Amino acid sequence: MRGKLMFIAGLAAGFVLGSRAGREKYEEIRDNAKKVWESPTVQEAAGVAQAQANKLYSEGKDKLQSSKLGEKLQATSDTTPAESLAGSNSKTPGTA
């Protein structure tokens, strides 16, 4: 019984000390990451990457819309959900 109690006390002490050390390390890593993210060089690179992503998105969207698949998608999105349901069911609800 005494051995189990000592083991549990050791686990508790290790947990508390490890948590404290882990939290300090976490705070240090978080602060360093925040400094890096807020640096002008990183912000400039992020802006360039975002602009490039927006450009690629627009080009891809335009290519898709001009393709046969895009035309089919546009044709199906032009119909309202009620129209597409009415076209797929020959019977209207409530009729036999």
Short mmCIF file of N, CA, C and O in Angstrom, two decimals:
data_model
loop_
_atom_site.label_atom_id
_atom_site.label_comp_id
_atom_site.label_asym_id
_atom_site.label_seq_id
_atom_site.Cartn_x
_atom_site.Cartn_y
_atom_site.Cartn_z
N MET A 1 0.81 -1.18 0.00
CA MET A 1 0.00 0.00 0.00
C MET A 1 0.86 1.26 0.00
O MET A 1 0.56 2.21 -0.69
N ARG A 2 1.91 1.20 0.81
CA ARG A 2 2.80 2.36 0.90
C ARG A 2 3.48 2.61 -0.44
O ARG A 2 3.67 3.76 -0.84
N GLY A 3 3.84 1.55 -1.14
CA GLY A 3 4.47 1.68 -2.46
C GLY A 3 3.55 2.34 -3.47
O GLY A 3 3.99 3.19 -4.26
N LYS A 4 2.29 1.95 -3.43
CA LYS A 4 1.32 2.56 -4.35
C LYS A 4 1.14 4.04 -4.05
O LYS A 4 1.05 4.87 -4.95
N LEU A 5 1.10 4.37 -2.76
CA LEU A 5 0.93 5.76 -2.35
C LEU A 5 2.12 6.60 -2.78
O LEU A 5 1.95 7.72 -3.28
N MET A 6 3.33 6.06 -2.64
CA MET A 6 4.54 6.78 -3.06
C MET A 6 4.54 6.94 -4.59
O MET A 6 4.93 7.99 -5.10
N PHE A 7 4.10 5.90 -5.29
CA PHE A 7 4.06 5.95 -6.74
C PHE A 7 3.09 7.05 -7.20
O PHE A 7 3.42 7.86 -8.08
N ILE A 8 1.91 7.11 -6.59
CA ILE A 8 0.92 8.12 -6.94
C ILE A 8 1.43 9.52 -6.60
O ILE A 8 1.25 10.47 -7.37
N ALA A 9 2.10 9.66 -5.47
CA ALA A 9 2.66 10.96 -5.09
C ALA A 9 3.73 11.38 -6.09
O ALA A 9 3.81 12.55 -6.47
N GLY A 10 4.53 10.42 -6.53
CA GLY A 10 5.55 10.72 -7.54
C GLY A 10 4.94 11.14 -8.86
O GLY A 10 5.41 12.07 -9.52
N LEU A 11 3.87 10.45 -9.27
CA LEU A 11 3.17 10.83 -10.50
C LEU A 11 2.60 12.24 -10.39
O LEU A 11 2.70 13.04 -11.33
N ALA A 12 2.00 12.55 -9.25
CA ALA A 12 1.41 13.87 -9.05
C ALA A 12 2.48 14.96 -9.10
O ALA A 12 2.30 16.00 -9.74
N ALA A 13 3.60 14.72 -8.42
CA ALA A 13 4.69 15.71 -8.42
C ALA A 13 5.25 15.87 -9.84
O ALA A 13 5.50 16.99 -10.29
N GLY A 14 5.43 14.78 -10.53
CA GLY A 14 5.93 14.84 -11.91
C GLY A 14 4.98 15.58 -12.83
O GLY A 14 5.40 16.36 -13.68
N PHE A 15 3.70 15.33 -12.64
CA PHE A 15 2.69 16.01 -13.46
C PHE A 15 2.73 17.51 -13.24
O PHE A 15 2.74 18.30 -14.18
N VAL A 16 2.77 17.92 -11.95
CA VAL A 16 2.77 19.35 -11.63
C VAL A 16 4.03 20.02 -12.17
O VAL A 16 3.97 21.07 -12.82
N LEU A 17 5.17 19.42 -11.93
CA LEU A 17 6.43 20.01 -12.40
C LEU A 17 6.51 19.99 -13.92
O LEU A 17 6.96 20.96 -14.54
N GLY A 18 6.07 18.91 -14.53
CA GLY A 18 6.08 18.81 -15.99
C GLY A 18 5.11 19.80 -16.62
O GLY A 18 5.41 20.39 -17.67
N SER A 19 3.97 19.97 -16.00
CA SER A 19 2.98 20.92 -16.53
C SER A 19 3.53 22.34 -16.49
O SER A 19 3.37 23.10 -17.44
N ARG A 20 4.16 22.67 -15.40
CA ARG A 20 4.71 24.01 -15.26
C ARG A 20 5.80 24.24 -16.30
O ARG A 20 5.82 25.26 -16.98
N ALA A 21 6.71 23.27 -16.44
CA ALA A 21 7.79 23.40 -17.41
C ALA A 21 7.22 23.39 -18.83
O ALA A 21 7.66 24.14 -19.70
N GLY A 22 6.23 22.55 -19.07
CA GLY A 22 5.60 22.49 -20.38
C GLY A 22 4.90 23.78 -20.74
O GLY A 22 4.95 24.24 -21.87
N ARG A 23 4.24 24.37 -19.78
CA ARG A 23 3.53 25.62 -20.01
C ARG A 23 4.51 26.74 -20.34
O ARG A 23 4.27 27.55 -21.23
N GLU A 24 5.62 26.80 -19.63
CA GLU A 24 6.62 27.82 -19.90
C GLU A 24 7.19 27.66 -21.31
O GLU A 24 7.38 28.64 -22.03
N LYS A 25 7.47 26.44 -21.69
CA LYS A 25 8.00 26.18 -23.03
C LYS A 25 6.96 26.55 -24.08
O LYS A 25 7.29 27.14 -25.12
N TYR A 26 5.71 26.21 -23.82
CA TYR A 26 4.63 26.56 -24.73
C TYR A 26 4.54 28.07 -24.91
O TYR A 26 4.42 28.57 -26.04
N GLU A 27 4.61 28.80 -23.81
CA GLU A 27 4.54 30.26 -23.87
C GLU A 27 5.72 30.81 -24.68
O GLU A 27 5.56 31.74 -25.47
N GLU A 28 6.90 30.24 -24.48
CA GLU A 28 8.08 30.68 -25.21
C GLU A 28 7.92 30.44 -26.72
O GLU A 28 8.20 31.32 -27.53
N ILE A 29 7.46 29.25 -27.08
CA ILE A 29 7.25 28.92 -28.49
C ILE A 29 6.19 29.84 -29.09
O ILE A 29 6.34 30.35 -30.21
N ARG A 30 5.10 30.06 -28.36
CA ARG A 30 4.02 30.92 -28.85
C ARG A 30 4.51 32.35 -29.07
O ARG A 30 4.21 32.97 -30.09
N ASP A 31 5.28 32.87 -28.14
CA ASP A 31 5.80 34.24 -28.27
C ASP A 31 6.73 34.36 -29.46
O ASP A 31 6.67 35.34 -30.21
N ASN A 32 7.60 33.37 -29.65
CA ASN A 32 8.51 33.40 -30.79
C ASN A 32 7.75 33.30 -32.11
O ASN A 32 8.09 33.99 -33.08
N ALA A 33 6.74 32.46 -32.16
CA ALA A 33 5.94 32.32 -33.38
C ALA A 33 5.21 33.63 -33.69
O ALA A 33 5.11 34.04 -34.85
N LYS A 34 4.72 34.29 -32.65
CA LYS A 34 4.02 35.57 -32.83
C LYS A 34 4.98 36.63 -33.37
O LYS A 34 4.62 37.38 -34.27
N LYS A 35 6.20 36.66 -32.87
CA LYS A 35 7.20 37.62 -33.35
C LYS A 35 7.51 37.37 -34.83
O LYS A 35 7.61 38.30 -35.62
N VAL A 36 7.66 36.10 -35.18
CA VAL A 36 7.97 35.75 -36.58
C VAL A 36 6.80 36.16 -37.47
O VAL A 36 6.99 36.76 -38.53
N TRP A 37 5.58 35.82 -37.06
CA TRP A 37 4.41 36.11 -37.89
C TRP A 37 4.22 37.61 -38.10
O TRP A 37 3.81 38.06 -39.17
N GLU A 38 4.53 38.40 -37.08
CA GLU A 38 4.34 39.84 -37.16
C GLU A 38 5.49 40.57 -37.85
O GLU A 38 5.40 41.78 -38.05
N SER A 39 6.53 39.87 -38.23
CA SER A 39 7.65 40.53 -38.89
C SER A 39 7.23 41.01 -40.28
O SER A 39 6.42 40.36 -40.96
N PRO A 40 7.74 42.15 -40.72
CA PRO A 40 7.35 42.70 -42.03
C PRO A 40 7.66 41.76 -43.20
O PRO A 40 6.89 41.68 -44.15
N THR A 41 8.74 41.02 -43.11
CA THR A 41 9.10 40.11 -44.20
C THR A 41 8.06 39.01 -44.36
O THR A 41 7.64 38.70 -45.47
N VAL A 42 7.64 38.44 -43.24
CA VAL A 42 6.65 37.37 -43.29
C VAL A 42 5.30 37.92 -43.75
O VAL A 42 4.60 37.30 -44.56
N GLN A 43 4.93 39.11 -43.29
CA GLN A 43 3.67 39.70 -43.70
C GLN A 43 3.67 40.01 -45.20
O GLN A 43 2.66 39.81 -45.88
N GLU A 44 4.80 40.46 -45.72
CA GLU A 44 4.91 40.72 -47.16
C GLU A 44 4.77 39.43 -47.95
O GLU A 44 4.04 39.36 -48.95
N ALA A 45 5.44 38.38 -47.49
CA ALA A 45 5.35 37.09 -48.16
C ALA A 45 3.93 36.54 -48.11
O ALA A 45 3.43 35.97 -49.08
N ALA A 46 3.26 36.73 -47.00
CA ALA A 46 1.87 36.27 -46.87
C ALA A 46 0.97 37.03 -47.84
O ALA A 46 0.06 36.45 -48.44
N GLY A 47 1.20 38.31 -47.99
CA GLY A 47 0.42 39.12 -48.92
C GLY A 47 0.63 38.67 -50.36
O GLY A 47 -0.32 38.57 -51.14
N VAL A 48 1.87 38.40 -50.71
CA VAL A 48 2.18 37.92 -52.06
C VAL A 48 1.52 36.57 -52.30
O VAL A 48 0.92 36.33 -53.36
N ALA A 49 1.60 35.68 -51.33
CA ALA A 49 0.99 34.35 -51.46
C ALA A 49 -0.53 34.46 -51.60
O ALA A 49 -1.14 33.77 -52.41
N GLN A 50 -1.14 35.35 -50.85
CA GLN A 50 -2.59 35.53 -50.93
C GLN A 50 -2.99 36.10 -52.29
O GLN A 50 -3.97 35.66 -52.89
N ALA A 51 -2.23 37.06 -52.79
CA ALA A 51 -2.53 37.62 -54.11
C ALA A 51 -2.40 36.56 -55.19
O ALA A 51 -3.24 36.49 -56.10
N GLN A 52 -1.37 35.74 -55.11
CA GLN A 52 -1.18 34.66 -56.08
C GLN A 52 -2.32 33.65 -56.00
O GLN A 52 -2.82 33.18 -57.02
N ALA A 53 -2.73 33.31 -54.80
CA ALA A 53 -3.83 32.36 -54.62
C ALA A 53 -5.12 32.92 -55.21
O ALA A 53 -5.87 32.20 -55.87
N ASN A 54 -5.39 34.21 -54.99
CA ASN A 54 -6.58 34.83 -55.55
C ASN A 54 -6.54 34.83 -57.08
O ASN A 54 -7.55 34.58 -57.73
N LYS A 55 -5.36 35.09 -57.64
CA LYS A 55 -5.20 35.09 -59.09
C LYS A 55 -5.45 33.70 -59.66
O LYS A 55 -6.19 33.53 -60.64
N LEU A 56 -4.87 32.68 -59.04
CA LEU A 56 -5.06 31.31 -59.51
C LEU A 56 -6.50 30.87 -59.37
O LEU A 56 -7.04 30.18 -60.25
N TYR A 57 -7.16 31.28 -58.30
CA TYR A 57 -8.58 30.96 -58.10
C TYR A 57 -9.42 31.58 -59.22
O TYR A 57 -10.27 30.91 -59.79
N SER A 58 -9.17 32.84 -59.51
CA SER A 58 -9.95 33.52 -60.56
C SER A 58 -9.71 32.87 -61.92
O SER A 58 -10.67 32.66 -62.68
N GLU A 59 -8.46 32.56 -62.23
CA GLU A 59 -8.16 31.91 -63.52
C GLU A 59 -8.83 30.55 -63.62
O GLU A 59 -9.41 30.20 -64.65
N GLY A 60 -8.77 29.77 -62.55
CA GLY A 60 -9.39 28.45 -62.55
C GLY A 60 -10.90 28.54 -62.67
O GLY A 60 -11.53 27.76 -63.39
N LYS A 61 -11.49 29.51 -61.99
CA LYS A 61 -12.94 29.71 -62.05
C LYS A 61 -13.36 30.08 -63.48
O LYS A 61 -14.34 29.55 -63.99
N ASP A 62 -12.60 30.97 -64.12
CA ASP A 62 -12.91 31.37 -65.49
C ASP A 62 -12.79 30.20 -66.45
O ASP A 62 -13.63 30.01 -67.33
N LYS A 63 -11.73 29.39 -66.29
CA LYS A 63 -11.55 28.23 -67.17
C LYS A 63 -12.68 27.23 -66.97
O LYS A 63 -13.17 26.65 -67.94
N LEU A 64 -13.08 27.01 -65.74
CA LEU A 64 -14.16 26.06 -65.46
C LEU A 64 -15.47 26.54 -66.07
O LEU A 64 -16.21 25.77 -66.68
N GLN A 65 -15.76 27.83 -65.93
CA GLN A 65 -17.01 28.36 -66.46
C GLN A 65 -17.06 28.28 -67.98
O GLN A 65 -18.12 28.12 -68.56
N SER A 66 -15.91 28.39 -68.64
CA SER A 66 -15.90 28.35 -70.10
C SER A 66 -15.84 26.91 -70.63
O SER A 66 -15.96 26.71 -71.83
N SER A 67 -15.68 25.93 -69.77
CA SER A 67 -15.62 24.54 -70.22
C SER A 67 -17.02 23.95 -70.32
O SER A 67 -18.00 24.53 -69.87
N LYS A 68 -17.13 22.77 -70.93
CA LYS A 68 -18.42 22.10 -71.05
C LYS A 68 -18.98 21.77 -69.68
O LYS A 68 -20.18 21.89 -69.44
N LEU A 69 -18.13 21.33 -68.78
CA LEU A 69 -18.58 21.02 -67.43
C LEU A 69 -19.14 22.26 -66.75
O LEU A 69 -20.18 22.22 -66.10
N GLY A 70 -18.48 23.39 -66.92
CA GLY A 70 -18.95 24.63 -66.34
C GLY A 70 -20.29 25.05 -66.90
O GLY A 70 -21.15 25.54 -66.19
N GLU A 71 -20.48 24.83 -68.21
CA GLU A 71 -21.77 25.15 -68.82
C GLU A 71 -22.87 24.27 -68.25
O GLU A 71 -23.98 24.74 -67.97
N LYS A 72 -22.56 22.99 -68.03
CA LYS A 72 -23.55 22.09 -67.44
C LYS A 72 -23.86 22.50 -66.00
O LYS A 72 -25.02 22.50 -65.58
N LEU A 73 -22.84 22.83 -65.25
CA LEU A 73 -23.06 23.27 -63.87
C LEU A 73 -23.88 24.55 -63.83
O LEU A 73 -24.76 24.70 -62.99
N GLN A 74 -23.60 25.46 -64.75
CA GLN A 74 -24.35 26.72 -64.80
C GLN A 74 -25.81 26.45 -65.15
O GLN A 74 -26.71 27.04 -64.57
N ALA A 75 -26.06 25.53 -66.09
CA ALA A 75 -27.42 25.21 -66.49
C ALA A 75 -28.20 24.60 -65.34
O ALA A 75 -29.38 24.91 -65.14
N THR A 76 -27.56 23.72 -64.56
CA THR A 76 -28.26 23.10 -63.43
C THR A 76 -28.45 24.09 -62.28
O THR A 76 -29.43 24.00 -61.55
N SER A 77 -27.55 25.04 -62.12
CA SER A 77 -27.71 26.00 -61.03
C SER A 77 -28.71 27.09 -61.38
O SER A 77 -29.21 27.78 -60.51
N ASP A 78 -29.04 27.25 -62.67
CA ASP A 78 -30.02 28.25 -63.08
C ASP A 78 -31.43 27.83 -62.70
O ASP A 78 -32.30 28.67 -62.51
N THR A 79 -31.68 26.53 -62.59
CA THR A 79 -33.01 26.07 -62.21
C THR A 79 -33.15 26.16 -60.70
O THR A 79 -32.20 25.96 -59.96
N THR A 80 -34.35 26.45 -60.25
CA THR A 80 -34.58 26.51 -58.81
C THR A 80 -34.80 25.11 -58.28
O THR A 80 -35.16 24.21 -59.05
N PRO A 81 -34.62 24.87 -57.01
CA PRO A 81 -34.84 23.53 -56.45
C PRO A 81 -36.25 23.03 -56.72
O PRO A 81 -36.46 21.86 -56.98
N ALA A 82 -37.26 23.90 -56.68
CA ALA A 82 -38.64 23.47 -56.92
C ALA A 82 -38.80 23.01 -58.36
O ALA A 82 -39.48 22.02 -58.64
N GLU A 83 -38.16 23.70 -59.31
CA GLU A 83 -38.26 23.30 -60.71
C GLU A 83 -37.59 21.95 -60.94
O GLU A 83 -38.10 21.12 -61.66
N SER A 84 -36.45 21.74 -60.32
CA SER A 84 -35.76 20.47 -60.52
C SER A 84 -36.53 19.32 -59.88
O SER A 84 -36.56 18.22 -60.41
N LEU A 85 -37.19 19.58 -58.75
CA LEU A 85 -38.00 18.55 -58.13
C LEU A 85 -39.24 18.27 -58.97
O LEU A 85 -39.64 17.13 -59.14
N ALA A 86 -39.87 19.30 -59.50
CA ALA A 86 -41.07 19.13 -60.30
C ALA A 86 -40.74 18.36 -61.58
O ALA A 86 -41.52 17.53 -62.04
N GLY A 87 -39.57 18.61 -62.13
CA GLY A 87 -39.16 17.90 -63.35
C GLY A 87 -38.85 16.46 -63.10
O GLY A 87 -39.03 15.60 -63.97
N SER A 88 -38.40 16.09 -61.90
CA SER A 88 -38.02 14.71 -61.63
C SER A 88 -39.20 13.88 -61.17
O SER A 88 -39.18 12.67 -61.28
N ASN A 89 -40.27 14.49 -60.65
CA ASN A 89 -41.45 13.76 -60.20
C ASN A 89 -42.59 14.02 -61.17
O ASN A 89 -42.94 15.16 -61.42
N SER A 90 -43.17 12.96 -61.69
CA SER A 90 -44.29 13.15 -62.60
C SER A 90 -45.56 13.44 -61.84
O SER A 90 -46.48 14.06 -62.36
N LYS A 91 -45.64 13.03 -60.59
CA LYS A 91 -46.82 13.27 -59.77
C LYS A 91 -46.54 14.43 -58.82
O LYS A 91 -45.43 14.58 -58.34
N THR A 92 -47.53 15.20 -58.56
CA THR A 92 -47.38 16.26 -57.57
C THR A 92 -47.80 15.70 -56.23
O THR A 92 -48.62 14.80 -56.16
N PRO A 93 -47.27 16.20 -55.15
CA PRO A 93 -47.62 15.69 -53.83
C PRO A 93 -49.12 15.88 -53.58
O PRO A 93 -49.70 16.89 -53.93
N GLY A 94 -49.72 14.86 -53.00
CA GLY A 94 -51.12 14.94 -52.64
C GLY A 94 -52.05 14.40 -53.71
O GLY A 94 -53.25 14.37 -53.54
N THR A 95 -51.51 14.00 -54.87
CA THR A 95 -52.35 13.42 -55.91
C THR A 95 -52.06 11.95 -56.03
O THR A 95 -50.96 11.49 -55.74
N ALA A 96 -53.05 11.19 -56.50
CA ALA A 96 -52.86 9.75 -56.60
C ALA A 96 -52.47 9.33 -57.99
O ALA A 96 -52.62 9.92 -58.95
#
